[in-house]
mmCIF file of C-alpha atoms in Angstrom:
data_model
loop_
_atom_site.group_PDB
_atom_site.id
_atom_site.type_symbol
_atom_site.label_atom_id
_atom_site.label_comp_id
_atom_site.label_asym_id
_atom_site.label_seq_id
_atom_site.Cartn_x
_atom_site.Cartn_y
_atom_site.Cartn_z
ATOM 1 C CA MET A 1 5.934 -23.011 -52.391
ATOM 2 C CA GLU A 2 5.369 -25.538 -49.666
ATOM 3 C CA ALA A 3 3.855 -25.157 -46.225
ATOM 4 C CA GLY A 4 7.213 -24.190 -44.741
ATOM 5 C CA ALA A 5 6.692 -20.607 -45.922
ATOM 6 C CA PHE A 6 3.539 -20.441 -43.847
ATOM 7 C CA GLU A 7 5.276 -21.743 -40.773
ATOM 8 C CA TYR A 8 7.969 -19.104 -41.223
ATOM 9 C CA GLN A 9 5.605 -16.195 -41.665
ATOM 10 C CA LYS A 10 4.544 -15.536 -38.105
ATOM 11 C CA GLU A 11 7.399 -16.413 -35.851
ATOM 12 C CA GLU A 12 6.058 -14.395 -32.950
ATOM 13 C CA ASP A 13 2.409 -15.514 -33.206
ATOM 14 C CA THR A 14 0.653 -18.833 -32.855
ATOM 15 C CA VAL A 15 -1.648 -19.206 -35.849
ATOM 16 C CA ASP A 16 -4.722 -21.381 -35.550
ATOM 17 C CA VAL A 17 -4.763 -23.054 -38.957
ATOM 18 C CA GLU A 18 -8.201 -24.568 -38.451
ATOM 19 C CA SER A 19 -9.685 -21.132 -37.782
ATOM 20 C CA PHE A 20 -9.539 -20.271 -41.498
ATOM 21 C CA GLN A 21 -9.935 -23.694 -43.081
ATOM 22 C CA GLY A 22 -11.489 -23.360 -46.510
ATOM 23 C CA GLU A 23 -10.437 -19.699 -46.771
ATOM 24 C CA LYS A 24 -7.559 -17.857 -48.371
ATOM 25 C CA ARG A 25 -5.658 -15.692 -45.951
ATOM 26 C CA LYS A 26 -2.783 -13.244 -46.437
ATOM 27 C CA LEU A 27 -0.098 -12.936 -43.803
ATOM 28 C CA ILE A 28 2.739 -10.423 -43.807
ATOM 29 C CA GLN A 29 6.189 -11.961 -43.982
ATOM 30 C CA PRO A 30 8.471 -11.186 -40.976
ATOM 31 C CA MET A 31 11.026 -9.261 -43.056
ATOM 32 C CA SER A 32 8.318 -6.981 -44.412
ATOM 33 C CA LEU A 33 7.093 -6.299 -40.880
ATOM 34 C CA LYS A 34 10.478 -4.651 -40.267
ATOM 35 C CA ASP A 35 10.324 -2.526 -43.432
ATOM 36 C CA PRO A 36 10.857 1.191 -42.515
ATOM 37 C CA LYS A 37 8.223 2.215 -45.080
ATOM 38 C CA LEU A 38 5.624 0.054 -43.359
ATOM 39 C CA GLU A 39 6.614 1.487 -39.982
ATOM 40 C CA LYS A 40 6.204 5.033 -41.318
ATOM 41 C CA LEU A 41 2.776 4.188 -42.730
ATOM 42 C CA LYS A 42 1.684 2.708 -39.401
ATOM 43 C CA GLU A 43 2.928 5.797 -37.570
ATOM 44 C CA ALA A 44 1.150 8.098 -40.028
ATOM 45 C CA LEU A 45 -2.135 6.230 -39.589
ATOM 46 C CA VAL A 46 -1.869 6.285 -35.789
ATOM 47 C CA TYR A 47 -1.138 10.026 -35.902
ATOM 48 C CA TRP A 48 -4.126 10.565 -38.206
ATOM 49 C CA ILE A 49 -6.427 8.615 -35.890
ATOM 50 C CA ASN A 50 -5.284 10.534 -32.825
ATOM 51 C CA SER A 51 -5.505 13.911 -34.562
ATOM 52 C CA THR A 52 -9.008 13.145 -35.782
ATOM 53 C CA LEU A 53 -10.223 11.933 -32.381
ATOM 54 C CA LYS A 54 -8.302 14.429 -30.246
ATOM 55 C CA SER A 55 -11.432 16.247 -29.097
ATOM 56 C CA GLU A 56 -12.961 12.942 -27.993
ATOM 57 C CA HIS A 57 -9.910 12.053 -25.882
ATOM 58 C CA ILE A 58 -9.394 8.752 -27.673
ATOM 59 C CA VAL A 59 -5.764 7.742 -28.119
ATOM 60 C CA ALA A 60 -4.560 4.832 -30.260
ATOM 61 C CA GLN A 61 -1.067 3.451 -29.800
ATOM 62 C CA SER A 62 -1.122 0.276 -31.896
ATOM 63 C CA LEU A 63 -3.050 -0.561 -35.065
ATOM 64 C CA GLU A 64 -3.065 -4.220 -34.085
ATOM 65 C CA GLU A 65 -4.247 -3.762 -30.501
ATOM 66 C CA ASP A 66 -6.504 -0.701 -30.543
ATOM 67 C CA LEU A 67 -8.943 -1.216 -33.419
ATOM 68 C CA TYR A 68 -10.200 -4.771 -33.026
ATOM 69 C CA ASP A 69 -13.111 -3.962 -30.689
ATOM 70 C CA GLY A 70 -14.759 -1.373 -32.974
ATOM 71 C CA LEU A 71 -14.469 1.626 -30.633
ATOM 72 C CA VAL A 72 -11.935 3.604 -32.675
ATOM 73 C CA LEU A 73 -13.549 2.723 -36.020
ATOM 74 C CA HIS A 74 -16.964 3.743 -34.661
ATOM 75 C CA HIS A 75 -15.675 7.146 -33.552
ATOM 76 C CA LEU A 76 -13.736 7.699 -36.786
ATOM 77 C CA LEU A 77 -16.871 7.047 -38.811
ATOM 78 C CA SER A 78 -18.873 9.402 -36.609
ATOM 79 C CA ARG A 79 -16.255 12.133 -36.764
ATOM 80 C CA LEU A 80 -15.415 11.922 -40.465
ATOM 81 C CA ALA A 81 -18.833 11.242 -41.944
ATOM 82 C CA GLY A 82 -21.220 12.510 -39.270
ATOM 83 C CA VAL A 83 -22.723 9.041 -38.914
ATOM 84 C CA HIS A 84 -24.187 7.970 -35.577
ATOM 85 C CA LEU A 85 -24.890 4.260 -35.294
ATOM 86 C CA PRO A 86 -27.082 2.487 -32.706
ATOM 87 C CA VAL A 87 -24.229 0.531 -31.107
ATOM 88 C CA GLU A 88 -22.962 0.345 -27.568
ATOM 89 C CA GLU A 89 -20.087 2.682 -26.768
ATOM 90 C CA ILE A 90 -17.809 0.095 -25.168
ATOM 91 C CA ALA A 91 -18.080 -3.577 -26.135
ATOM 92 C CA LEU A 92 -16.411 -5.698 -23.476
ATOM 93 C CA THR A 93 -17.130 -9.238 -24.610
ATOM 94 C CA SER A 94 -15.960 -10.855 -27.836
ATOM 95 C CA THR A 95 -19.570 -11.372 -28.929
ATOM 96 C CA ALA A 96 -20.417 -7.713 -28.349
ATOM 97 C CA GLN A 97 -17.284 -6.582 -30.175
ATOM 98 C CA ILE A 98 -18.088 -8.704 -33.219
ATOM 99 C CA ARG A 99 -21.667 -7.453 -33.223
ATOM 100 C CA LYS A 100 -20.441 -3.855 -33.082
ATOM 101 C CA LEU A 101 -17.902 -4.432 -35.849
ATOM 102 C CA GLU A 102 -20.598 -5.925 -38.067
ATOM 103 C CA VAL A 103 -22.659 -2.720 -37.815
ATOM 104 C CA VAL A 104 -19.700 -0.365 -38.178
ATOM 105 C CA LEU A 105 -18.077 -2.182 -41.123
ATOM 106 C CA LYS A 106 -21.366 -2.539 -42.960
ATOM 107 C CA GLU A 107 -21.847 1.229 -42.806
ATOM 108 C CA LEU A 108 -18.210 1.885 -43.668
ATOM 109 C CA ASP A 109 -18.303 -0.390 -46.706
ATOM 110 C CA LYS A 110 -21.399 1.455 -47.903
ATOM 111 C CA ARG A 111 -19.771 4.854 -47.383
ATOM 112 C CA LEU A 112 -16.635 3.682 -49.187
ATOM 113 C CA GLY A 113 -18.713 2.442 -52.117
ATOM 114 C CA LEU A 114 -17.635 -1.170 -51.643
ATOM 115 C CA GLN A 115 -20.832 -3.174 -51.739
ATOM 116 C CA ASP A 116 -19.015 -5.645 -54.001
ATOM 117 C CA SER A 117 -17.450 -7.979 -51.430
ATOM 118 C CA SER A 118 -14.784 -9.150 -53.895
ATOM 119 C CA ARG A 119 -13.158 -5.704 -53.696
ATOM 120 C CA ILE A 120 -13.064 -5.564 -49.903
ATOM 121 C CA LYS A 121 -9.745 -6.468 -48.275
ATOM 122 C CA TRP A 122 -11.066 -6.653 -44.715
ATOM 123 C CA ASN A 123 -13.939 -8.205 -42.825
ATOM 124 C CA VAL A 124 -15.235 -8.500 -39.279
ATOM 125 C CA LYS A 125 -13.257 -11.655 -38.555
ATOM 126 C CA LEU A 126 -9.946 -10.213 -39.753
ATOM 127 C CA ILE A 127 -10.325 -6.920 -37.894
ATOM 128 C CA HIS A 128 -11.417 -8.649 -34.687
ATOM 129 C CA ASN A 129 -8.490 -11.063 -34.994
ATOM 130 C CA LYS A 130 -6.117 -8.045 -35.098
ATOM 131 C CA ASP A 131 -5.020 -8.725 -38.662
ATOM 132 C CA LEU A 132 -2.563 -5.921 -39.443
ATOM 133 C CA LEU A 133 -2.853 -6.195 -43.227
ATOM 134 C CA ALA A 134 -6.654 -5.923 -43.205
ATOM 135 C CA THR A 135 -6.569 -3.109 -40.659
ATOM 136 C CA ILE A 136 -4.136 -1.041 -42.728
ATOM 137 C CA HIS A 137 -6.130 -1.596 -45.926
ATOM 138 C CA LEU A 138 -9.276 -0.383 -44.141
ATOM 139 C CA LEU A 139 -7.646 2.717 -42.648
ATOM 140 C CA VAL A 140 -5.972 3.704 -45.930
ATOM 141 C CA ALA A 141 -9.326 3.353 -47.730
ATOM 142 C CA MET A 142 -10.995 5.541 -45.072
ATOM 143 C CA ALA A 143 -8.294 8.186 -45.311
ATOM 144 C CA ARG A 144 -8.461 8.260 -49.108
ATOM 145 C CA CYS A 145 -12.254 8.613 -49.028
ATOM 146 C CA PHE A 146 -12.819 11.040 -46.170
ATOM 147 C CA GLN A 147 -9.557 13.021 -46.295
ATOM 148 C CA PRO A 148 -8.123 12.687 -49.808
ATOM 149 C CA GLU A 149 -5.575 15.426 -49.075
ATOM 150 C CA LEU A 150 -3.973 13.406 -46.260
ATOM 151 C CA ASP A 151 -0.285 12.849 -46.985
ATOM 152 C CA LEU A 152 0.379 9.152 -46.421
ATOM 153 C CA PRO A 153 3.771 7.578 -47.201
ATOM 154 C CA PRO A 154 3.672 6.520 -50.874
ATOM 155 C CA ASN A 155 4.690 3.270 -52.531
ATOM 156 C CA VAL A 156 4.381 1.064 -49.456
ATOM 157 C CA LYS A 157 4.411 -2.624 -50.362
ATOM 158 C CA VAL A 158 4.762 -5.737 -48.254
ATOM 159 C CA GLU A 159 5.551 -9.336 -49.060
ATOM 160 C CA VAL A 160 2.724 -11.616 -48.003
ATOM 161 C CA VAL A 161 2.206 -15.333 -48.040
ATOM 162 C CA VAL A 162 -1.215 -16.343 -49.302
ATOM 163 C CA VAL A 163 -2.342 -19.422 -47.419
ATOM 164 C CA GLU A 164 -5.218 -21.706 -48.372
ATOM 165 C CA VAL A 165 -6.124 -24.469 -45.955
ATOM 166 C CA SER A 166 -8.183 -27.420 -47.106
ATOM 167 C CA LYS A 167 -8.735 -31.006 -46.049
ATOM 168 C CA SER A 168 -5.957 -32.065 -48.406
ATOM 169 C CA GLY A 169 -3.409 -29.769 -46.768
ATOM 170 C CA ILE A 170 -1.958 -26.289 -46.961
ATOM 171 C CA LYS A 171 -1.195 -24.395 -50.160
ATOM 172 C CA SER A 172 0.832 -21.211 -50.027
ATOM 173 C CA GLU A 173 2.425 -18.699 -52.359
ATOM 174 C CA VAL A 174 4.268 -15.423 -51.872
ATOM 175 C CA GLN A 175 2.951 -12.180 -53.375
ATOM 176 C CA MET A 176 3.608 -8.442 -53.135
ATOM 177 C CA GLU A 177 0.735 -6.498 -51.601
ATOM 178 C CA VAL A 178 0.361 -2.779 -52.354
ATOM 179 C CA LEU A 179 -0.748 -0.693 -49.360
ATOM 180 C CA THR A 180 -0.271 2.784 -50.856
ATOM 181 C CA GLU A 181 0.349 3.736 -54.468
ATOM 182 C CA ASP A 182 3.539 5.178 -55.881
ATOM 183 C CA SER A 183 3.013 8.948 -55.939
ATOM 184 C CA ASN A 184 5.494 9.291 -58.827
ATOM 185 C CA ALA A 185 3.819 6.740 -61.074
ATOM 186 C CA GLY A 186 2.889 8.421 -64.319
ATOM 187 C CA SER A 187 4.124 11.784 -63.050
ATOM 188 C CA ASP A 188 4.556 13.171 -66.548
ATOM 189 C CA SER A 189 1.026 12.426 -67.667
ATOM 190 C CA LEU A 190 -0.548 13.176 -64.298
ATOM 191 C CA SER A 191 1.368 16.310 -63.394
ATOM 192 C CA ASN A 192 -1.658 18.530 -63.999
ATOM 193 C CA THR A 193 -3.881 16.230 -61.977
ATOM 194 C CA GLU A 194 -1.443 16.172 -59.081
ATOM 195 C CA ARG A 195 -1.487 19.975 -58.996
ATOM 196 C CA GLU A 196 -5.265 20.050 -59.207
ATOM 197 C CA ASP A 197 -7.187 21.232 -56.163
ATOM 198 C CA PRO A 198 -8.352 18.309 -53.965
ATOM 199 C CA ILE A 199 -11.963 19.509 -54.244
ATOM 200 C CA GLU A 200 -11.775 19.514 -58.039
ATOM 201 C CA GLN A 201 -10.508 15.926 -57.863
ATOM 202 C CA LEU A 202 -13.233 15.016 -55.371
ATOM 203 C CA LEU A 203 -16.010 16.298 -57.609
ATOM 204 C CA LYS A 204 -14.854 13.927 -60.356
ATOM 205 C CA LEU A 205 -15.539 10.917 -58.141
ATOM 206 C CA GLU A 206 -18.777 8.976 -57.789
ATOM 207 C CA ALA A 207 -21.733 10.932 -56.396
ATOM 208 C CA HIS A 208 -21.885 8.921 -53.150
ATOM 209 C CA LYS A 209 -18.245 9.735 -52.351
ATOM 210 C CA VAL A 210 -18.837 13.445 -52.987
ATOM 211 C CA ASN A 211 -21.912 13.290 -50.773
ATOM 212 C CA THR A 212 -19.954 11.571 -47.983
ATOM 213 C CA VAL A 213 -17.429 14.416 -47.854
ATOM 214 C CA LYS A 214 -20.175 17.047 -48.083
ATOM 215 C CA GLN A 215 -22.015 15.429 -45.158
ATOM 216 C CA ALA A 216 -18.845 15.358 -43.053
ATOM 217 C CA ILE A 217 -18.232 19.063 -43.690
ATOM 218 C CA LEU A 218 -21.903 19.872 -43.082
ATOM 219 C CA HIS A 219 -21.752 18.051 -39.760
ATOM 220 C CA PHE A 220 -18.644 20.046 -38.828
ATOM 221 C CA VAL A 221 -20.342 23.347 -39.773
ATOM 222 C CA ASN A 222 -23.482 22.626 -37.760
ATOM 223 C CA GLN A 223 -21.482 21.572 -34.707
ATOM 224 C CA ASN A 224 -19.915 25.029 -34.703
ATOM 225 C CA MET A 225 -23.159 26.894 -35.400
ATOM 226 C CA LEU A 226 -25.083 25.372 -32.478
ATOM 227 C CA THR A 227 -24.191 28.176 -30.067
ATOM 228 C CA MET A 228 -25.794 30.689 -32.460
ATOM 229 C CA GLY A 229 -28.919 28.619 -32.891
ATOM 230 C CA LEU A 230 -28.305 28.219 -36.621
ATOM 231 C CA GLN A 231 -28.374 25.126 -38.794
ATOM 232 C CA VAL A 232 -27.284 24.562 -42.359
ATOM 233 C CA THR A 233 -29.322 22.048 -44.330
ATOM 234 C CA ASP A 234 -28.411 22.997 -47.904
ATOM 235 C CA MET A 235 -24.708 23.611 -48.468
ATOM 236 C CA ASP A 236 -25.288 24.516 -52.113
ATOM 237 C CA LYS A 237 -27.554 27.484 -51.305
ATOM 238 C CA GLN A 238 -27.158 28.751 -47.748
ATOM 239 C CA PHE A 239 -23.649 30.152 -48.160
ATOM 240 C CA GLY A 240 -24.438 32.223 -51.253
ATOM 241 C CA ASP A 241 -25.240 35.461 -49.399
ATOM 242 C CA GLY A 242 -22.108 35.289 -47.200
ATOM 243 C CA VAL A 243 -23.922 35.722 -43.871
ATOM 244 C CA ILE A 244 -23.497 32.206 -42.460
ATOM 245 C CA LEU A 245 -19.970 32.081 -43.846
ATOM 246 C CA LEU A 246 -19.012 35.260 -41.952
ATOM 247 C CA LEU A 247 -20.606 34.034 -38.726
ATOM 248 C CA LEU A 248 -18.847 30.666 -39.074
ATOM 249 C CA ILE A 249 -15.462 32.320 -39.656
ATOM 250 C CA GLY A 250 -15.925 34.497 -36.590
ATOM 251 C CA GLN A 251 -16.908 31.482 -34.488
ATOM 252 C CA LEU A 252 -13.969 29.353 -35.633
ATOM 253 C CA GLU A 253 -11.297 32.045 -35.650
ATOM 254 C CA GLY A 254 -12.409 33.561 -32.338
ATOM 255 C CA PHE A 255 -13.317 37.089 -33.371
ATOM 256 C CA PHE A 256 -16.495 39.117 -33.834
ATOM 257 C CA VAL A 257 -17.290 40.590 -37.220
ATOM 258 C CA PRO A 258 -18.997 43.951 -36.535
ATOM 259 C CA LEU A 259 -22.513 44.030 -37.898
ATOM 260 C CA TYR A 260 -21.860 47.355 -39.597
ATOM 261 C CA ASP A 261 -19.145 45.703 -41.703
ATOM 262 C CA PHE A 262 -21.552 43.433 -43.570
ATOM 263 C CA ASN A 263 -25.188 43.037 -44.548
ATOM 264 C CA LEU A 264 -26.981 40.740 -42.119
ATOM 265 C CA THR A 265 -30.021 40.523 -44.422
ATOM 266 C CA PRO A 266 -28.636 41.153 -47.910
ATOM 267 C CA ALA A 267 -31.343 42.232 -50.315
ATOM 268 C CA ASN A 268 -29.503 42.141 -53.618
ATOM 269 C CA HIS A 269 -26.566 40.681 -55.498
ATOM 270 C CA SER A 270 -24.249 43.577 -54.658
ATOM 271 C CA GLU A 271 -24.750 43.153 -50.896
ATOM 272 C CA MET A 272 -24.209 39.375 -51.147
ATOM 273 C CA LEU A 273 -21.012 39.915 -53.124
ATOM 274 C CA HIS A 274 -19.787 42.389 -50.490
ATOM 275 C CA ASN A 275 -20.373 39.819 -47.726
ATOM 276 C CA VAL A 276 -18.601 36.987 -49.515
ATOM 277 C CA THR A 277 -15.666 39.178 -50.535
ATOM 278 C CA LEU A 278 -15.246 40.261 -46.908
ATOM 279 C CA ALA A 279 -15.357 36.631 -45.764
ATOM 280 C CA LEU A 280 -12.641 35.566 -48.208
ATOM 281 C CA ASP A 281 -10.481 38.574 -47.289
ATOM 282 C CA LEU A 282 -10.747 37.591 -43.612
ATOM 283 C CA LEU A 283 -9.726 34.026 -44.410
ATOM 284 C CA ASN A 284 -6.728 35.166 -46.424
ATOM 285 C CA ASP A 285 -5.734 37.455 -43.536
ATOM 286 C CA THR A 286 -5.809 34.501 -41.123
ATOM 287 C CA GLY A 287 -3.480 32.494 -43.363
ATOM 288 C CA LEU A 288 -6.035 30.258 -45.060
ATOM 289 C CA GLU A 289 -5.162 30.273 -48.743
ATOM 290 C CA VAL A 290 -8.432 30.766 -50.632
ATOM 291 C CA SER A 291 -7.248 33.428 -53.060
ATOM 292 C CA SER A 292 -8.086 31.114 -55.965
ATOM 293 C CA VAL A 293 -11.786 31.277 -55.062
ATOM 294 C CA ASP A 294 -13.809 33.940 -56.875
ATOM 295 C CA PRO A 295 -16.430 35.535 -54.551
ATOM 296 C CA GLN A 296 -18.797 35.660 -57.510
ATOM 297 C CA ASP A 297 -18.737 31.852 -57.746
ATOM 298 C CA ILE A 298 -19.942 31.470 -54.158
ATOM 299 C CA VAL A 299 -22.708 34.039 -54.687
ATOM 300 C CA SER A 300 -23.695 32.049 -57.772
ATOM 301 C CA GLN A 301 -23.932 28.949 -55.526
ATOM 302 C CA ASP A 302 -21.072 27.152 -57.272
ATOM 303 C CA ILE A 303 -20.609 24.030 -55.140
ATOM 304 C CA ALA A 304 -16.915 23.636 -55.992
ATOM 305 C CA ALA A 305 -16.091 27.162 -54.800
ATOM 306 C CA THR A 306 -18.176 26.773 -51.634
ATOM 307 C CA LEU A 307 -16.592 23.409 -50.839
ATOM 308 C CA LYS A 308 -13.066 24.804 -51.285
ATOM 309 C CA VAL A 309 -13.689 27.434 -48.615
ATOM 310 C CA LEU A 310 -15.490 25.120 -46.190
ATOM 311 C CA HIS A 311 -12.920 22.370 -46.723
ATOM 312 C CA ALA A 312 -10.105 24.802 -45.863
ATOM 313 C CA LEU A 313 -11.887 25.669 -42.585
ATOM 314 C CA PHE A 314 -12.629 21.991 -41.945
ATOM 315 C CA LYS A 315 -8.966 21.000 -42.382
ATOM 316 C CA LYS A 316 -7.789 23.719 -40.018
ATOM 317 C CA HIS A 317 -10.334 23.341 -37.231
ATOM 318 C CA LYS A 318 -11.733 19.806 -37.286
ATOM 319 C CA GLY A 319 -9.370 18.531 -34.584
ATOM 320 C CA GLN A 320 -9.907 21.433 -32.203
#
């Protein structure tokens, strides 16, 4: 395909060809920009951002216009992974924005397990230049990592023109770019996996991804335990006796669990099991479906069982 395809791609924008000389760049074709599936994906990502950052009073309206300066990405990383970076809150100049993006994206790439640059579909320059394709790829990767249960529109693909500028001229070719996978692909062979609990799927991933989710939930727990002067440092062990779990449920759901109903300092297995059973009964009564969790597993410090309960609370209350 000749350079005409490149000239056609961005009718509404002026593209500085020299700005990416020597690079390959992907640009979404105008017809794909009008694809209803792409619009739904953009809307879903904006809704996810705003739901996640509701308590911080940050509102995004446009993926192209509201993420380029690093503010939203910085707060998403902090909220989802409990990461606090030494960057300025508001970067006003282009230089400051790029500097902030460098710090934020470096940490994000690490958290996403993407140290191999060949696998990364975004970079500081693309995000700062409001590249929609790169921005969507980044947000989808974040959602899949930090909130694997998030329901994004499936099978979203766009037609892109891949442009390479060199001293000899412009080379271009059209490709299909996958933004989200087809949820029905391999449905027969994957039907059991699709029905599998998100936590069970999570625990099959690489250790650093499991740890990222655990740290995000731990950060959420400790934020809600501050008023009681309590802190959780070991998720695997500190929920086994049911005490912190009961106090956390009361704090989040807005009710007081009478001290005579449970053992504040359980001395044996039976008292721990009583506490955890009470906690799960309370959660089921409030509408949180944790009936599949065996109280004995939490007492035995089974991380999968503990994560299922904490993840259910996290999903319900993280935006409040």
